[in-house]
Amino acid sequence: EVQLVESAGGLVQPGGSLRLSCAASGFTFSSNWMSWVRQAPGKGLEWVANIKEDGSDKYYVDSVKGRFTISRDNAKNSLYLQMNSLRAEDTAVYFCATSSSHSWPYWGQGTLVTVSS
Amino acid sequence: QSALTQPASVSGSPGQSITISCTGTSSDVGGYNYVSWYQQHPGKAPKLMIYNVSNRPSGVSNRFSGSKSGNTASLTISGLQAEDEADYYCCSFRSSPTYVFGTGTKVSVL
């Protein structure tokens, strides 16, 4: 059974940093593109970032470029999202998801990140 | 990166069919056959219902079907059931390469 489990989010002050992780199991992690998708409270879904199987290619939505970094450790079956210079508008539930055929068949339960003073 | 346009809400009676539209541009929906649809119940993670415009993942009911014409994709739910009441989002690959979701549609079963 595919499982994706995100680390706990939390409350961060504007301008602060937070690193999310996602532990994967039940599939061959190193053979899959992985993604982060977020959802602001009461709002729609927004794709945040993608990373290739070997980590060599990474893509981001314009609003997080230069502030967020997606990475992975295939030896640990883990995906990460380093978030710096956080803003109020980054407040959201962050989901990690497997990427296949330009879609997301498996999702984690999501973790809430709140940016507020 | 503006979102794809979906109707805010669609409703139908049990057993009826409804269709949700998803309108983009030639740079996303119209340019690629990489449109997917997601169902999301309150407080839950999204669930993939359709990928590559019209393909259903294993385990998804055949009451759900997808199509595309020009810059508009559509999700049709036939034989509407109470459990279909949820939010639905389309998503498309966009050149860069990046992805863009739709604004979301709340489906109500009357």
PDB file of C-alpha atoms in Angstrom:
ATOM      1  CA  GLU A   1       0.000   0.000   0.000  1.00  0.00           C
ATOM      2  CA  VAL A   2       1.330   3.408  -0.982  1.00  0.00           C
ATOM      3  CA  GLN A   3       1.814   5.710   1.997  1.00  0.00           C
ATOM      4  CA  LEU A   4       2.962   9.314   2.072  1.00  0.00           C
ATOM      5  CA  VAL A   5       3.336  10.899   5.494  1.00  0.00           C
ATOM      6  CA  GLU A   6       4.200  14.564   5.870  1.00  0.00           C
ATOM      7  CA  SER A   7       5.987  15.936   8.901  1.00  0.00           C
ATOM      8  CA  ALA A   8       4.200  18.304  11.221  1.00  0.00           C
ATOM      9  CA  GLY A   9       3.908  21.872   9.977  1.00  0.00           C
ATOM     10  CA  GLY A  10       3.480  24.661  12.448  1.00  0.00           C
ATOM     11  CA  LEU A  11       3.337  28.356  13.152  1.00  0.00           C
ATOM     12  CA  VAL A  12       6.119  30.469  11.670  1.00  0.00           C
ATOM     13  CA  GLN A  13       6.676  34.205  11.773  1.00  0.00           C
ATOM     14  CA  PRO A  14       6.761  36.171   8.518  1.00  0.00           C
ATOM     15  CA  GLY A  15      10.265  36.025   7.082  1.00  0.00           C
ATOM     16  CA  GLY A  16      10.964  32.756   8.872  1.00  0.00           C
ATOM     17  CA  SER A  17      11.872  29.316   7.573  1.00  0.00           C
ATOM     18  CA  LEU A  18      10.466  25.825   7.825  1.00  0.00           C
ATOM     19  CA  ARG A  19      11.424  22.469   6.332  1.00  0.00           C
ATOM     20  CA  LEU A  20       8.736  19.948   5.501  1.00  0.00           C
ATOM     21  CA  SER A  21       9.478  16.298   4.925  1.00  0.00           C
ATOM     22  CA  CYS A  22       7.456  13.485   3.425  1.00  0.00           C
ATOM     23  CA  ALA A  23       8.185   9.822   4.173  1.00  0.00           C
ATOM     24  CA  ALA A  24       7.233   7.469   1.348  1.00  0.00           C
ATOM     25  CA  SER A  25       6.587   3.730   1.425  1.00  0.00           C
ATOM     26  CA  GLY A  26       4.818   1.039  -0.561  1.00  0.00           C
ATOM     27  CA  PHE A  27       6.284   1.934  -3.950  1.00  0.00           C
ATOM     28  CA  THR A  28       9.645   2.437  -5.640  1.00  0.00           C
ATOM     29  CA  PHE A  29      10.295   6.006  -4.542  1.00  0.00           C
ATOM     30  CA  SER A  30      13.417   6.446  -6.674  1.00  0.00           C
ATOM     31  CA  SER A  31      11.442   5.729  -9.859  1.00  0.00           C
ATOM     32  CA  ASN A  32       8.848   8.460  -9.380  1.00  0.00           C
ATOM     33  CA  TRP A  33       8.678  12.184  -9.906  1.00  0.00           C
ATOM     34  CA  MET A  34       7.383  13.791  -6.713  1.00  0.00           C
ATOM     35  CA  SER A  35       5.477  16.994  -6.061  1.00  0.00           C
ATOM     36  CA  TRP A  36       4.268  19.414  -3.412  1.00  0.00           C
ATOM     37  CA  VAL A  37       0.767  20.876  -3.763  1.00  0.00           C
ATOM     38  CA  ARG A  38      -0.776  23.357  -1.318  1.00  0.00           C
ATOM     39  CA  GLN A  39      -4.212  24.608  -0.380  1.00  0.00           C
ATOM     40  CA  ALA A  40      -4.806  27.855   1.476  1.00  0.00           C
ATOM     41  CA  PRO A  41      -7.629  27.728   4.037  1.00  0.00           C
ATOM     42  CA  GLY A  42     -10.968  27.672   2.213  1.00  0.00           C
ATOM     43  CA  LYS A  43      -9.248  28.031  -1.162  1.00  0.00           C
ATOM     44  CA  GLY A  44      -8.358  25.851  -4.133  1.00  0.00           C
ATOM     45  CA  LEU A  45      -5.379  23.668  -4.902  1.00  0.00           C
ATOM     46  CA  GLU A  46      -2.091  25.125  -6.113  1.00  0.00           C
ATOM     47  CA  TRP A  47       0.834  23.163  -7.530  1.00  0.00           C
ATOM     48  CA  VAL A  48       4.045  24.268  -5.805  1.00  0.00           C
ATOM     49  CA  ALA A  49       6.985  22.215  -7.079  1.00  0.00           C
ATOM     50  CA  ASN A  50       8.121  19.057  -8.865  1.00  0.00           C
ATOM     51  CA  ILE A  51      11.326  17.052  -8.693  1.00  0.00           C
ATOM     52  CA  LYS A  52      12.592  14.417 -11.094  1.00  0.00           C
ATOM     53  CA  GLU A  53      13.325  10.843 -10.014  1.00  0.00           C
ATOM     54  CA  ASP A  54      17.044  11.475  -9.492  1.00  0.00           C
ATOM     55  CA  GLY A  55      16.660  15.056  -8.281  1.00  0.00           C
ATOM     56  CA  SER A  56      18.370  16.515 -11.343  1.00  0.00           C
ATOM     57  CA  ASP A  57      15.399  18.616 -12.491  1.00  0.00           C
ATOM     58  CA  LYS A  58      13.204  20.830 -10.316  1.00  0.00           C
ATOM     59  CA  TYR A  59      10.340  23.142 -11.219  1.00  0.00           C
ATOM     60  CA  TYR A  60       8.448  25.728  -9.159  1.00  0.00           C
ATOM     61  CA  VAL A  61       5.391  27.945  -9.328  1.00  0.00           C
ATOM     62  CA  ASP A  62       6.475  31.556  -9.872  1.00  0.00           C
ATOM     63  CA  SER A  63       5.293  32.718  -6.430  1.00  0.00           C
ATOM     64  CA  VAL A  64       7.827  30.526  -4.573  1.00  0.00           C
ATOM     65  CA  LYS A  65      10.829  30.689  -6.914  1.00  0.00           C
ATOM     66  CA  GLY A  66      13.944  31.762  -5.053  1.00  0.00           C
ATOM     67  CA  ARG A  67      12.308  31.113  -1.668  1.00  0.00           C
ATOM     68  CA  PHE A  68      11.381  27.395  -1.678  1.00  0.00           C
ATOM     69  CA  THR A  69      13.620  24.442  -2.534  1.00  0.00           C
ATOM     70  CA  ILE A  70      12.378  20.937  -3.273  1.00  0.00           C
ATOM     71  CA  SER A  71      14.779  18.055  -2.696  1.00  0.00           C
ATOM     72  CA  ARG A  72      14.780  14.319  -2.113  1.00  0.00           C
ATOM     73  CA  ASP A  73      16.846  11.551  -0.552  1.00  0.00           C
ATOM     74  CA  ASN A  74      16.188   8.332  -2.418  1.00  0.00           C
ATOM     75  CA  ALA A  75      18.198   6.313   0.101  1.00  0.00           C
ATOM     76  CA  LYS A  76      15.758   7.443   2.803  1.00  0.00           C
ATOM     77  CA  ASN A  77      12.615   7.401   0.610  1.00  0.00           C
ATOM     78  CA  SER A  78      12.025  10.992   1.615  1.00  0.00           C
ATOM     79  CA  LEU A  79      10.917  14.211  -0.058  1.00  0.00           C
ATOM     80  CA  TYR A  80      11.597  17.666   1.357  1.00  0.00           C
ATOM     81  CA  LEU A  81      10.454  21.259   0.943  1.00  0.00           C
ATOM     82  CA  GLN A  82      12.681  23.952   2.403  1.00  0.00           C
ATOM     83  CA  MET A  83      10.643  27.129   2.761  1.00  0.00           C
ATOM     84  CA  ASN A  84      12.457  30.419   3.402  1.00  0.00           C
ATOM     85  CA  SER A  85      11.311  34.046   3.586  1.00  0.00           C
ATOM     86  CA  LEU A  86       7.814  32.854   4.405  1.00  0.00           C
ATOM     87  CA  ARG A  87       4.881  35.185   3.811  1.00  0.00           C
ATOM     88  CA  ALA A  88       1.315  35.265   5.106  1.00  0.00           C
ATOM     89  CA  GLU A  89       0.134  34.090   1.687  1.00  0.00           C
ATOM     90  CA  ASP A  90       2.152  30.863   2.109  1.00  0.00           C
ATOM     91  CA  THR A  91      -0.275  29.800   4.845  1.00  0.00           C
ATOM     92  CA  ALA A  92      -1.769  26.549   3.595  1.00  0.00           C
ATOM     93  CA  VAL A  93      -2.060  22.816   3.961  1.00  0.00           C
ATOM     94  CA  TYR A  94       0.892  21.312   2.116  1.00  0.00           C
ATOM     95  CA  PHE A  95       0.460  17.910   0.444  1.00  0.00           C
ATOM     96  CA  CYS A  96       3.192  15.716  -0.961  1.00  0.00           C
ATOM     97  CA  ALA A  97       2.144  13.558  -3.895  1.00  0.00           C
ATOM     98  CA  THR A  98       3.529  11.071  -6.377  1.00  0.00           C
ATOM     99  CA  SER A  99       3.572  12.287  -9.956  1.00  0.00           C
ATOM    100  CA  SER A 100       2.685   9.999 -12.839  1.00  0.00           C
ATOM    101  CA  SER A 101       1.487  10.766 -16.369  1.00  0.00           C
ATOM    102  CA  HIS A 102       1.271  14.470 -15.440  1.00  0.00           C
ATOM    103  CA  SER A 103      -1.167  13.744 -12.631  1.00  0.00           C
ATOM    104  CA  TRP A 104      -1.031  12.863  -8.918  1.00  0.00           C
ATOM    105  CA  PRO A 105      -2.374   9.399  -8.094  1.00  0.00           C
ATOM    106  CA  TYR A 106      -1.250   9.261  -4.458  1.00  0.00           C
ATOM    107  CA  TRP A 107      -1.335  11.992  -1.815  1.00  0.00           C
ATOM    108  CA  GLY A 108      -0.274  12.424   1.780  1.00  0.00           C
ATOM    109  CA  GLN A 109      -2.719  13.594   4.438  1.00  0.00           C
ATOM    110  CA  GLY A 110      -1.362  17.129   4.337  1.00  0.00           C
ATOM    111  CA  THR A 111       0.272  19.338   6.946  1.00  0.00           C
ATOM    112  CA  LEU A 112      -0.757  22.879   7.946  1.00  0.00           C
ATOM    113  CA  VAL A 113       1.761  25.690   7.770  1.00  0.00           C
ATOM    114  CA  THR A 114       0.646  28.982   9.296  1.00  0.00           C
ATOM    115  CA  VAL A 115       2.658  32.130   8.718  1.00  0.00           C
ATOM    116  CA  SER A 116       1.687  34.780  11.224  1.00  0.00           C
ATOM    117  CA  SER A 117       3.157  37.076  13.836  1.00  0.00           C
TER     118      SER A 117
ATOM    119  CA  GLN B   1      -0.062  32.035 -13.378  1.00  0.00           C
ATOM    120  CA  SER B   2      -3.853  32.398 -13.538  1.00  0.00           C
ATOM    121  CA  ALA B   3      -6.025  29.428 -12.630  1.00  0.00           C
ATOM    122  CA  LEU B   4      -8.214  27.508 -15.054  1.00  0.00           C
ATOM    123  CA  THR B   5     -11.867  28.575 -14.936  1.00  0.00           C
ATOM    124  CA  GLN B   6     -14.497  26.271 -13.459  1.00  0.00           C
ATOM    125  CA  PRO B   7     -18.086  27.012 -12.407  1.00  0.00           C
ATOM    126  CA  ALA B   8     -18.302  27.674  -8.685  1.00  0.00           C
ATOM    127  CA  SER B   9     -21.092  25.173  -8.189  1.00  0.00           C
ATOM    128  CA  VAL B  10     -23.063  22.499 -10.009  1.00  0.00           C
ATOM    129  CA  SER B  11     -25.981  20.546  -8.614  1.00  0.00           C
ATOM    130  CA  GLY B  12     -28.145  17.643  -9.631  1.00  0.00           C
ATOM    131  CA  SER B  13     -30.604  15.103  -8.315  1.00  0.00           C
ATOM    132  CA  PRO B  14     -29.655  11.501  -7.586  1.00  0.00           C
ATOM    133  CA  GLY B  15     -29.437   9.507 -10.794  1.00  0.00           C
ATOM    134  CA  GLN B  16     -28.973  12.539 -13.018  1.00  0.00           C
ATOM    135  CA  SER B  17     -25.857  13.435 -14.991  1.00  0.00           C
ATOM    136  CA  ILE B  18     -23.876  16.616 -14.490  1.00  0.00           C
ATOM    137  CA  THR B  19     -20.940  18.123 -16.357  1.00  0.00           C
ATOM    138  CA  ILE B  20     -18.219  20.373 -14.960  1.00  0.00           C
ATOM    139  CA  SER B  21     -16.294  22.535 -17.407  1.00  0.00           C
ATOM    140  CA  CYS B  22     -12.667  23.635 -17.126  1.00  0.00           C
ATOM    141  CA  THR B  23     -11.554  26.424 -19.439  1.00  0.00           C
ATOM    142  CA  GLY B  24      -7.977  27.334 -20.091  1.00  0.00           C
ATOM    143  CA  THR B  25      -5.871  28.487 -23.016  1.00  0.00           C
ATOM    144  CA  SER B  26      -3.831  27.069 -25.858  1.00  0.00           C
ATOM    145  CA  SER B  27      -0.838  27.117 -23.493  1.00  0.00           C
ATOM    146  CA  ASP B  28      -2.386  24.591 -21.147  1.00  0.00           C
ATOM    147  CA  VAL B  29      -5.690  22.749 -21.696  1.00  0.00           C
ATOM    148  CA  GLY B  30      -5.737  23.282 -25.443  1.00  0.00           C
ATOM    149  CA  GLY B  31      -2.074  22.532 -26.001  1.00  0.00           C
ATOM    150  CA  TYR B  32      -1.642  19.223 -24.212  1.00  0.00           C
ATOM    151  CA  ASN B  33      -3.616  16.068 -23.462  1.00  0.00           C
ATOM    152  CA  TYR B  34      -2.540  16.275 -19.828  1.00  0.00           C
ATOM    153  CA  VAL B  35      -5.736  17.286 -18.057  1.00  0.00           C
ATOM    154  CA  SER B  36      -6.548  15.552 -14.781  1.00  0.00           C
ATOM    155  CA  TRP B  37      -9.497  15.781 -12.383  1.00  0.00           C
ATOM    156  CA  TYR B  38      -9.573  15.476  -8.584  1.00  0.00           C
ATOM    157  CA  GLN B  39     -12.347  14.912  -6.075  1.00  0.00           C
ATOM    158  CA  GLN B  40     -11.909  16.350  -2.596  1.00  0.00           C
ATOM    159  CA  HIS B  41     -14.155  15.780   0.374  1.00  0.00           C
ATOM    160  CA  PRO B  42     -13.925  18.246   3.291  1.00  0.00           C
ATOM    161  CA  GLY B  43     -10.771  17.823   5.332  1.00  0.00           C
ATOM    162  CA  LYS B  44      -9.436  15.096   3.056  1.00  0.00           C
ATOM    163  CA  ALA B  45      -6.665  14.807   0.502  1.00  0.00           C
ATOM    164  CA  PRO B  46      -7.656  15.068  -3.162  1.00  0.00           C
ATOM    165  CA  LYS B  47      -8.373  11.855  -5.070  1.00  0.00           C
ATOM    166  CA  LEU B  48      -7.413  11.393  -8.708  1.00  0.00           C
ATOM    167  CA  MET B  49     -10.508  10.639 -10.813  1.00  0.00           C
ATOM    168  CA  ILE B  50      -9.332  11.199 -14.403  1.00  0.00           C
ATOM    169  CA  TYR B  51      -5.888  11.604 -15.991  1.00  0.00           C
ATOM    170  CA  ASN B  52      -4.699  12.399 -19.507  1.00  0.00           C
ATOM    171  CA  VAL B  53      -8.108  13.919 -20.342  1.00  0.00           C
ATOM    172  CA  SER B  54     -10.180  10.748 -20.326  1.00  0.00           C
ATOM    173  CA  ASN B  55      -8.400   7.911 -18.534  1.00  0.00           C
ATOM    174  CA  ARG B  56      -9.761   6.488 -15.291  1.00  0.00           C
ATOM    175  CA  PRO B  57      -7.379   5.105 -12.664  1.00  0.00           C
ATOM    176  CA  SER B  58      -8.051   1.629 -11.399  1.00  0.00           C
ATOM    177  CA  GLY B  59     -10.809   1.657  -8.798  1.00  0.00           C
ATOM    178  CA  VAL B  60     -12.569   4.806  -9.996  1.00  0.00           C
ATOM    179  CA  SER B  61     -16.200   4.286 -10.938  1.00  0.00           C
ATOM    180  CA  ASN B  62     -17.042   4.302 -14.647  1.00  0.00           C
ATOM    181  CA  ARG B  63     -19.721   6.873 -13.797  1.00  0.00           C
ATOM    182  CA  PHE B  64     -16.903   9.402 -14.101  1.00  0.00           C
ATOM    183  CA  SER B  65     -15.723  10.358 -17.591  1.00  0.00           C
ATOM    184  CA  GLY B  66     -13.579  13.098 -19.071  1.00  0.00           C
ATOM    185  CA  SER B  67     -13.275  14.810 -22.423  1.00  0.00           C
ATOM    186  CA  LYS B  68     -11.755  17.856 -24.079  1.00  0.00           C
ATOM    187  CA  SER B  69     -12.631  20.191 -26.916  1.00  0.00           C
ATOM    188  CA  GLY B  70     -10.279  23.011 -27.790  1.00  0.00           C
ATOM    189  CA  ASN B  71      -9.341  24.941 -24.654  1.00  0.00           C
ATOM    190  CA  THR B  72     -12.120  23.434 -22.522  1.00  0.00           C
ATOM    191  CA  ALA B  73     -12.035  20.122 -20.671  1.00  0.00           C
ATOM    192  CA  SER B  74     -15.069  18.518 -19.061  1.00  0.00           C
ATOM    193  CA  LEU B  75     -15.829  16.024 -16.317  1.00  0.00           C
ATOM    194  CA  THR B  76     -19.157  14.215 -16.481  1.00  0.00           C
ATOM    195  CA  ILE B  77     -20.641  12.362 -13.550  1.00  0.00           C
ATOM    196  CA  SER B  78     -23.478  10.079 -14.556  1.00  0.00           C
ATOM    197  CA  GLY B  79     -25.930   8.399 -12.211  1.00  0.00           C
ATOM    198  CA  LEU B  80     -25.215  11.021  -9.542  1.00  0.00           C
ATOM    199  CA  GLN B  81     -24.974   9.613  -6.010  1.00  0.00           C
ATOM    200  CA  ALA B  82     -24.925  11.224  -2.588  1.00  0.00           C
ATOM    201  CA  GLU B  83     -21.268  10.225  -2.124  1.00  0.00           C
ATOM    202  CA  ASP B  84     -20.348  12.315  -5.192  1.00  0.00           C
ATOM    203  CA  GLU B  85     -21.018  15.501  -3.236  1.00  0.00           C
ATOM    204  CA  ALA B  86     -17.577  17.094  -2.972  1.00  0.00           C
ATOM    205  CA  ASP B  87     -15.293  19.699  -4.490  1.00  0.00           C
ATOM    206  CA  TYR B  88     -13.810  18.923  -7.907  1.00  0.00           C
ATOM    207  CA  TYR B  89     -10.662  20.405  -9.409  1.00  0.00           C
ATOM    208  CA  CYS B  90      -9.239  20.138 -12.892  1.00  0.00           C
ATOM    209  CA  CYS B  91      -5.524  20.482 -13.535  1.00  0.00           C
ATOM    210  CA  SER B  92      -3.486  20.918 -16.687  1.00  0.00           C
ATOM    211  CA  PHE B  93       0.118  20.719 -17.686  1.00  0.00           C
ATOM    212  CA  ARG B  94       1.346  24.105 -18.860  1.00  0.00           C
ATOM    213  CA  SER B  95       4.466  24.942 -20.834  1.00  0.00           C
ATOM    214  CA  SER B  96       7.540  25.754 -18.672  1.00  0.00           C
ATOM    215  CA  PRO B  97       6.904  22.950 -17.513  1.00  0.00           C
ATOM    216  CA  THR B  98       4.495  23.727 -14.737  1.00  0.00           C
ATOM    217  CA  TYR B  99       0.952  22.823 -13.732  1.00  0.00           C
ATOM    218  CA  VAL B 100      -2.149  24.888 -13.119  1.00  0.00           C
ATOM    219  CA  PHE B 101      -5.294  23.899 -11.239  1.00  0.00           C
ATOM    220  CA  GLY B 102      -8.820  25.056 -11.847  1.00  0.00           C
ATOM    221  CA  THR B 103     -10.749  27.310  -9.485  1.00  0.00           C
ATOM    222  CA  GLY B 104     -12.754  24.372  -8.172  1.00  0.00           C
ATOM    223  CA  THR B 105     -16.416  23.343  -8.382  1.00  0.00           C
ATOM    224  CA  LYS B 106     -18.658  22.381  -5.507  1.00  0.00           C
ATOM    225  CA  VAL B 107     -20.988  19.571  -6.529  1.00  0.00           C
ATOM    226  CA  SER B 108     -24.217  19.307  -4.581  1.00  0.00           C
ATOM    227  CA  VAL B 109     -26.613  16.364  -4.727  1.00  0.00           C
ATOM    228  CA  LEU B 110     -30.120  17.655  -4.193  1.00  0.00           C
TER     229      LEU B 110
END
